[in-house]
Amino acid sequence: FINRCEEGSTPVPPSMPPAPSTAAPVIAPTPTTNLCEDDPTWAGKFNADHTCSYVEIDTNTRCNFENSDGVKASEGCPATCGTCSTPPSCIACSDQSTPWMIDNGYDCSAPSLTAKNCNLSIFWVNNKYCQASCFHAGKGYEGDNCCSPCEQCTDEETPWMISNGHDCTNTDWLLSTKCNLEDYWKSNVFCRHSCFAKGLGYDGDNCCSD
C-alpha cells in the first residue's frame, strides 16, 4: 500500500592598451569528473526508512517516489537512480600576461598579481589576462571552465603482461575490462596513459596526449 501511494504522488588598471595575444593555449581539454552523490537526508514521504538505499532495491519503480517536499528520488538519489547531470566540458585556456607584466618580467604564475586582479579588475576581465591561472586560483572569469594542466603518465604493465609479452599499447582487448574497472589495476595504476586514452583513466588523472 505504501509503495502504491508513493508511486502515484507527484586595483586601478594601467592606461596602456593591451598587447596582442600571442600565447598559445597551455592546457588541453580533458574529460571532467562528475561528482554525483545521493542526498543522505532524502526519504520517502510516507516512511522515513525509505531512503536512497531502499530506492536502490527497485530503482525502476522507487526512483519515482517523492519526499515530503515533493522531491523525487530521481533527484534526491541521483547516484542510485542514474540521473546525475553531465558536467560541461572544460576548455583550453590561455595565460596571456598584461603588457605591464611583460615589460617588467612577470608572468601569470605570480600569485601577488593574480590575487588582486583576475575577475576583480575590469581591465583584466575585458582582456581575460592570465585566464588559466586565474581560474585555477579560484578567480576565474564568468563562464570559464578551464581544464587542468595535463601530466606525463606512465604505462607500466602488470607482471602477467610482462611475462606474456604484452604491453599497454597493444592490448585494447585487455584494457577494456581492466583499468579503472578493477581494484587491482586501480591500486597499482597499471597502463595509466593507455587507460586514460581509452576513456578508462584513474581518478584524478589528466594525461598528456604526447
Coordinates of C-alpha atoms in Angstrom, one line a residue, residues 124-203:
W124 CA 41.8 42.0 -16.7
V125 CA 38.2 40.8 -17.2
N126 CA 37.8 42.6 -20.6
N127 CA 41.1 41.0 -21.9
K128 CA 40.9 37.7 -20.0
Y129 CA 44.5 38.1 -18.9
C130 CA 46.1 35.0 -17.2
Q131 CA 42.9 33.1 -17.9
A132 CA 44.1 29.7 -16.8
S133 CA 46.0 30.9 -13.8
C134 CA 43.0 33.0 -12.6
F135 CA 40.6 30.1 -13.0
H136 CA 42.8 27.7 -11.0
A137 CA 43.3 30.3 -8.3
G138 CA 39.6 30.4 -7.8
K139 CA 39.2 33.8 -9.5
G140 CA 38.2 32.7 -13.0
Y141 CA 36.2 34.8 -15.5
E142 CA 32.5 34.3 -15.9
G143 CA 31.6 31.2 -17.9
D144 CA 35.1 29.8 -17.9
N145 CA 35.8 26.1 -17.1
C146 CA 39.5 25.7 -17.8
C147 CA 41.0 22.2 -18.0
S148 CA 43.6 21.2 -15.5
P149 CA 47.2 21.1 -16.9
C150 CA 48.0 17.7 -18.2
E151 CA 50.8 15.5 -16.9
Q152 CA 53.0 12.8 -18.3
C153 CA 51.6 9.5 -17.4
T154 CA 53.5 6.2 -17.2
D155 CA 52.4 3.0 -19.0
E156 CA 53.6 0.2 -16.6
E157 CA 52.4 -3.3 -17.5
T158 CA 51.2 -5.9 -15.0
P159 CA 53.5 -8.7 -14.1
W160 CA 51.3 -11.1 -16.1
M161 CA 51.5 -8.8 -19.2
I162 CA 55.3 -8.7 -18.9
S163 CA 55.6 -12.4 -18.6
N164 CA 53.4 -13.0 -21.6
G165 CA 55.0 -10.4 -23.9
H166 CA 52.1 -7.9 -23.8
D167 CA 52.3 -4.1 -23.4
C168 CA 49.8 -1.4 -22.7
T169 CA 49.7 -0.1 -26.2
N170 CA 48.6 -3.3 -28.0
T171 CA 46.2 -4.9 -25.5
D172 CA 43.0 -3.0 -26.1
W173 CA 41.0 -6.2 -25.5
L174 CA 42.5 -6.4 -22.0
L175 CA 42.2 -2.7 -21.1
S176 CA 38.5 -2.8 -21.9
T177 CA 37.9 -4.9 -18.8
K178 CA 40.6 -3.6 -16.5
C179 CA 41.9 -0.1 -15.9
N180 CA 39.5 1.7 -13.5
L181 CA 37.2 -1.2 -13.6
E182 CA 39.3 -3.5 -11.5
D183 CA 40.6 -2.7 -8.0
Y184 CA 44.0 -4.5 -8.5
W185 CA 44.7 -2.2 -11.5
K186 CA 43.4 0.9 -9.7
S187 CA 45.7 0.3 -6.7
N188 CA 48.7 -0.1 -8.9
V189 CA 47.7 2.3 -11.7
F190 CA 48.8 -0.1 -14.4
C191 CA 48.9 1.2 -18.0
R192 CA 48.0 4.6 -16.7
H193 CA 48.5 6.5 -20.0
S194 CA 46.8 3.9 -22.2
C195 CA 43.8 3.6 -19.8
F196 CA 43.3 7.4 -19.8
A197 CA 43.5 7.4 -23.6
K198 CA 40.8 4.7 -23.8
G199 CA 38.5 6.7 -21.5
L200 CA 39.1 4.4 -18.5
G201 CA 41.5 6.7 -16.7
Y202 CA 42.1 6.6 -13.0
D203 CA 40.5 9.1 -10.6

